[in-house]
Amino acid sequence: MQLQDWQQIKLQDVPPSPWKNGGGTTQALVCWPNSTEWIFRMSVARIDSDGPFSEFKGVSRWFAVLQGEGVALQFPEKRVVLGAKDPVIQFSGNAPCHCCLTNGPTLDFNLMVQGISATMTRINRSNFIQNFRAGTTLAIFMVEEGGQCVLNEQSYALDNASLYWVTLKQDVQIALKDMHVLLIQMECSA
């Protein structure tokens, strides 16, 4: 396994789509297997104003602030305040959610899945090492530049504001050294 086996999508190469309510834009990085009937979707949103999140029935969602002062997410049962260094939040797409900006616009990463199991974790400059098995779909989003990604003892520098993703054809060990990333792991057939 080498880095060239991974698909890379640079945020700067994906045009933003304005929201119907005018409150922001979305850059859809990956919708698999297609943009209308996806099993997983990874995107970056710019939130410019307070407002409700779109409802996605039957979808599990993960959300992380990438840039900006942060947001307060109001759910029926709780309120969660998130900033650009905070852990990822996971919630149901069935749940109503109202977003209030803390102090100006934010840039945020969204993972949505349906019918598969997934996790998304923020790794912020701490060393990380883990073995992953063949068949797992992995994605790494570079939040900030710097550090090294080591795949089976081969070291790589990843581009900032880029998503790298792959469905593993073989078992692999991944180490992240002094990197600020979002690490996504999904069990599906891609």
mmCIF file of C-alpha atoms in Angstrom:
data_model
loop_
_atom_site.group_PDB
_atom_site.id
_atom_site.type_symbol
_atom_site.label_atom_id
_atom_site.label_comp_id
_atom_site.label_asym_id
_atom_site.label_seq_id
_atom_site.Cartn_x
_atom_site.Cartn_y
_atom_site.Cartn_z
ATOM 1 C CA MET A 1 0.000 0.000 0.000
ATOM 2 C CA GLN A 2 1.363 3.356 -1.087
ATOM 3 C CA LEU A 3 -0.117 6.854 -1.051
ATOM 4 C CA GLN A 4 -0.737 6.763 -4.813
ATOM 5 C CA ASP A 5 -3.288 3.963 -4.142
ATOM 6 C CA TRP A 6 -5.460 6.568 -2.359
ATOM 7 C CA GLN A 7 -7.805 9.004 -4.090
ATOM 8 C CA GLN A 8 -7.023 12.651 -3.287
ATOM 9 C CA ILE A 9 -9.555 15.467 -3.456
ATOM 10 C CA LYS A 10 -8.284 18.999 -2.832
ATOM 11 C CA LEU A 11 -10.851 21.318 -1.267
ATOM 12 C CA GLN A 12 -9.728 24.161 -3.571
ATOM 13 C CA ASP A 13 -10.719 22.054 -6.625
ATOM 14 C CA VAL A 14 -14.349 21.506 -5.525
ATOM 15 C CA PRO A 15 -16.761 24.348 -6.346
ATOM 16 C CA PRO A 16 -19.085 25.438 -3.505
ATOM 17 C CA SER A 17 -22.843 24.923 -3.872
ATOM 18 C CA PRO A 18 -25.014 27.531 -2.134
ATOM 19 C CA TRP A 19 -27.631 26.343 0.343
ATOM 20 C CA LYS A 20 -31.288 26.882 -0.521
ATOM 21 C CA ASN A 21 -31.745 28.935 2.676
ATOM 22 C CA GLY A 22 -28.772 31.183 1.831
ATOM 23 C CA GLY A 23 -27.020 30.394 5.133
ATOM 24 C CA GLY A 24 -23.880 28.871 3.659
ATOM 25 C CA THR A 25 -22.285 26.657 1.027
ATOM 26 C CA THR A 26 -21.226 23.024 0.720
ATOM 27 C CA GLN A 27 -18.308 21.476 -1.116
ATOM 28 C CA ALA A 28 -19.150 17.787 -1.656
ATOM 29 C CA LEU A 29 -15.822 15.935 -1.626
ATOM 30 C CA VAL A 30 -17.095 12.350 -2.021
ATOM 31 C CA CYS A 31 -20.554 10.864 -2.513
ATOM 32 C CA TRP A 32 -20.262 7.100 -2.930
ATOM 33 C CA PRO A 33 -21.396 5.368 -5.040
ATOM 34 C CA ASN A 34 -23.060 8.469 -6.576
ATOM 35 C CA SER A 35 -24.360 11.905 -5.630
ATOM 36 C CA THR A 36 -28.051 10.979 -5.459
ATOM 37 C CA GLU A 37 -28.049 7.511 -3.869
ATOM 38 C CA TRP A 38 -25.009 7.629 -1.620
ATOM 39 C CA ILE A 39 -23.968 5.257 1.157
ATOM 40 C CA PHE A 40 -21.407 7.724 2.446
ATOM 41 C CA ARG A 41 -20.901 11.423 1.843
ATOM 42 C CA MET A 42 -18.019 13.629 2.971
ATOM 43 C CA SER A 43 -18.223 17.389 2.551
ATOM 44 C CA VAL A 44 -16.971 20.713 3.833
ATOM 45 C CA ALA A 45 -19.513 23.426 4.638
ATOM 46 C CA ARG A 46 -19.085 27.133 5.185
ATOM 47 C CA ILE A 47 -21.731 28.307 7.642
ATOM 48 C CA ASP A 48 -22.401 32.043 7.269
ATOM 49 C CA SER A 49 -25.503 32.461 9.434
ATOM 50 C CA ASP A 50 -27.519 30.802 12.176
ATOM 51 C CA GLY A 51 -30.168 28.318 11.123
ATOM 52 C CA PRO A 52 -31.410 24.729 11.156
ATOM 53 C CA PHE A 53 -29.407 21.835 9.748
ATOM 54 C CA SER A 54 -31.109 19.910 6.955
ATOM 55 C CA GLU A 55 -32.836 16.745 8.096
ATOM 56 C CA PHE A 56 -31.522 13.411 6.748
ATOM 57 C CA LYS A 57 -33.822 10.551 7.789
ATOM 58 C CA GLY A 58 -31.996 7.268 8.432
ATOM 59 C CA VAL A 59 -28.543 8.888 8.222
ATOM 60 C CA SER A 60 -25.801 8.904 10.867
ATOM 61 C CA ARG A 61 -23.876 12.188 10.908
ATOM 62 C CA TRP A 62 -20.499 13.381 12.211
ATOM 63 C CA PHE A 63 -19.548 17.057 12.412
ATOM 64 C CA ALA A 64 -16.277 18.866 13.168
ATOM 65 C CA VAL A 65 -15.370 22.556 13.081
ATOM 66 C CA LEU A 66 -12.283 23.163 10.935
ATOM 67 C CA GLN A 67 -11.925 26.975 11.113
ATOM 68 C CA GLY A 68 -13.622 29.869 12.847
ATOM 69 C CA GLU A 69 -14.686 30.601 16.420
ATOM 70 C CA GLY A 70 -17.137 27.716 16.543
ATOM 71 C CA VAL A 71 -20.804 26.820 16.753
ATOM 72 C CA ALA A 72 -23.471 25.925 19.288
ATOM 73 C CA LEU A 73 -25.657 23.036 18.136
ATOM 74 C CA GLN A 74 -29.077 22.845 19.782
ATOM 75 C CA PHE A 75 -30.717 19.412 19.795
ATOM 76 C CA PRO A 76 -34.047 18.600 21.482
ATOM 77 C CA GLU A 77 -32.228 16.971 24.428
ATOM 78 C CA LYS A 78 -28.946 18.908 24.639
ATOM 79 C CA ARG A 79 -26.816 21.850 23.519
ATOM 80 C CA VAL A 80 -23.255 21.250 22.290
ATOM 81 C CA VAL A 81 -20.640 23.995 21.797
ATOM 82 C CA LEU A 82 -17.832 23.101 19.380
ATOM 83 C CA GLY A 83 -14.637 24.843 18.310
ATOM 84 C CA ALA A 84 -11.848 24.084 15.845
ATOM 85 C CA LYS A 85 -9.870 21.933 18.306
ATOM 86 C CA ASP A 86 -12.793 20.060 19.902
ATOM 87 C CA PRO A 87 -13.644 16.395 19.370
ATOM 88 C CA VAL A 88 -16.026 15.364 16.612
ATOM 89 C CA ILE A 89 -19.744 15.107 17.435
ATOM 90 C CA GLN A 90 -21.911 12.252 16.116
ATOM 91 C CA PHE A 91 -25.703 12.530 15.872
ATOM 92 C CA SER A 92 -28.720 11.157 14.031
ATOM 93 C CA GLY A 93 -29.866 12.842 10.845
ATOM 94 C CA ASN A 94 -33.410 12.338 12.188
ATOM 95 C CA ALA A 95 -32.755 14.745 15.067
ATOM 96 C CA PRO A 96 -33.691 18.400 14.601
ATOM 97 C CA CYS A 97 -30.579 20.548 15.043
ATOM 98 C CA HIS A 98 -30.312 24.338 15.112
ATOM 99 C CA CYS A 99 -26.862 25.869 14.587
ATOM 100 C CA CYS A 100 -25.788 29.205 16.117
ATOM 101 C CA LEU A 101 -22.431 30.683 15.182
ATOM 102 C CA THR A 102 -20.239 31.652 18.144
ATOM 103 C CA ASN A 103 -18.592 34.661 16.494
ATOM 104 C CA GLY A 104 -18.711 34.724 12.700
ATOM 105 C CA PRO A 105 -18.600 32.135 9.911
ATOM 106 C CA THR A 106 -17.095 28.679 10.288
ATOM 107 C CA LEU A 107 -15.705 26.019 7.988
ATOM 108 C CA ASP A 108 -16.880 22.542 8.995
ATOM 109 C CA PHE A 109 -16.394 18.916 7.951
ATOM 110 C CA ASN A 110 -19.400 16.613 7.619
ATOM 111 C CA LEU A 111 -19.549 12.827 7.307
ATOM 112 C CA MET A 112 -22.903 11.199 6.586
ATOM 113 C CA VAL A 113 -23.487 7.447 6.215
ATOM 114 C CA GLN A 114 -26.487 5.203 5.773
ATOM 115 C CA GLY A 115 -26.627 1.441 6.154
ATOM 116 C CA ILE A 116 -22.969 1.042 7.206
ATOM 117 C CA SER A 117 -20.919 1.438 10.370
ATOM 118 C CA ALA A 118 -18.460 4.319 10.610
ATOM 119 C CA THR A 119 -16.368 6.409 12.974
ATOM 120 C CA MET A 120 -14.747 9.831 12.637
ATOM 121 C CA THR A 121 -12.066 11.039 15.052
ATOM 122 C CA ARG A 122 -10.030 14.236 15.325
ATOM 123 C CA ILE A 123 -6.325 13.562 15.832
ATOM 124 C CA ASN A 124 -4.652 16.836 16.787
ATOM 125 C CA ARG A 125 -0.857 16.625 16.829
ATOM 126 C CA SER A 126 -0.787 13.480 18.978
ATOM 127 C CA ASN A 127 0.986 10.405 17.669
ATOM 128 C CA PHE A 128 -1.367 7.691 16.426
ATOM 129 C CA ILE A 129 -0.740 4.167 15.139
ATOM 130 C CA GLN A 130 -3.256 1.488 14.203
ATOM 131 C CA ASN A 131 -3.639 -1.589 12.026
ATOM 132 C CA PHE A 132 -6.579 -1.679 9.606
ATOM 133 C CA ARG A 133 -7.899 -4.738 7.820
ATOM 134 C CA ALA A 134 -8.533 -5.272 4.125
ATOM 135 C CA GLY A 135 -12.029 -4.194 3.035
ATOM 136 C CA THR A 136 -12.114 -1.177 5.368
ATOM 137 C CA THR A 137 -12.728 2.200 3.722
ATOM 138 C CA LEU A 138 -10.456 4.845 5.248
ATOM 139 C CA ALA A 139 -10.313 8.595 4.760
ATOM 140 C CA ILE A 140 -7.956 11.237 6.111
ATOM 141 C CA PHE A 141 -8.801 14.939 5.908
ATOM 142 C CA MET A 142 -5.856 17.283 6.532
ATOM 143 C CA VAL A 143 -7.087 20.036 8.862
ATOM 144 C CA GLU A 144 -3.696 21.771 9.139
ATOM 145 C CA GLU A 145 -0.424 21.240 7.319
ATOM 146 C CA GLY A 146 2.517 19.479 8.903
ATOM 147 C CA GLY A 147 3.527 16.103 10.210
ATOM 148 C CA GLN A 148 3.945 12.748 8.513
ATOM 149 C CA CYS A 149 1.638 9.902 7.512
ATOM 150 C CA VAL A 150 3.362 6.515 7.594
ATOM 151 C CA LEU A 151 1.827 3.663 5.571
ATOM 152 C CA ASN A 152 3.516 0.310 6.189
ATOM 153 C CA GLU A 153 6.734 2.111 7.221
ATOM 154 C CA GLN A 154 6.773 4.446 4.148
ATOM 155 C CA SER A 155 6.527 8.119 5.168
ATOM 156 C CA TYR A 156 4.444 10.746 3.296
ATOM 157 C CA ALA A 157 3.597 14.434 3.687
ATOM 158 C CA LEU A 158 -0.089 15.083 2.924
ATOM 159 C CA ASP A 159 -1.467 18.241 1.308
ATOM 160 C CA ASN A 160 -3.365 20.656 3.549
ATOM 161 C CA ALA A 161 -7.152 20.953 3.049
ATOM 162 C CA SER A 162 -7.228 17.670 1.139
ATOM 163 C CA LEU A 163 -9.172 14.455 1.572
ATOM 164 C CA TYR A 164 -7.439 11.143 0.937
ATOM 165 C CA TRP A 165 -9.556 7.995 0.800
ATOM 166 C CA VAL A 166 -9.233 4.344 -0.147
ATOM 167 C CA THR A 167 -10.852 0.956 0.319
ATOM 168 C CA LEU A 168 -8.037 -1.260 1.541
ATOM 169 C CA LYS A 169 -7.146 -4.243 -0.625
ATOM 170 C CA GLN A 170 -4.790 -5.558 2.056
ATOM 171 C CA ASP A 171 -4.168 -5.068 5.760
ATOM 172 C CA VAL A 172 -2.191 -1.906 6.509
ATOM 173 C CA GLN A 173 -0.581 -0.163 9.458
ATOM 174 C CA ILE A 174 -1.019 3.606 9.557
ATOM 175 C CA ALA A 175 0.891 5.981 11.801
ATOM 176 C CA LEU A 176 0.119 9.701 12.015
ATOM 177 C CA LYS A 177 2.962 11.739 13.462
ATOM 178 C CA ASP A 178 2.387 15.325 14.608
ATOM 179 C CA MET A 179 -0.602 15.792 12.276
ATOM 180 C CA HIS A 180 -3.960 17.555 12.709
ATOM 181 C CA VAL A 181 -6.411 15.365 10.784
ATOM 182 C CA LEU A 182 -9.862 13.869 10.779
ATOM 183 C CA LEU A 183 -9.645 10.086 10.472
ATOM 184 C CA ILE A 184 -12.687 8.290 9.069
ATOM 185 C CA GLN A 185 -13.141 4.516 9.137
ATOM 186 C CA MET A 186 -16.088 2.808 7.396
ATOM 187 C CA GLU A 187 -17.076 -0.818 6.917
ATOM 188 C CA CYS A 188 -18.557 -1.072 3.421
ATOM 189 C CA SER A 189 -17.716 -2.314 -0.056
ATOM 190 C CA ALA A 190 -16.329 0.575 -2.103
#
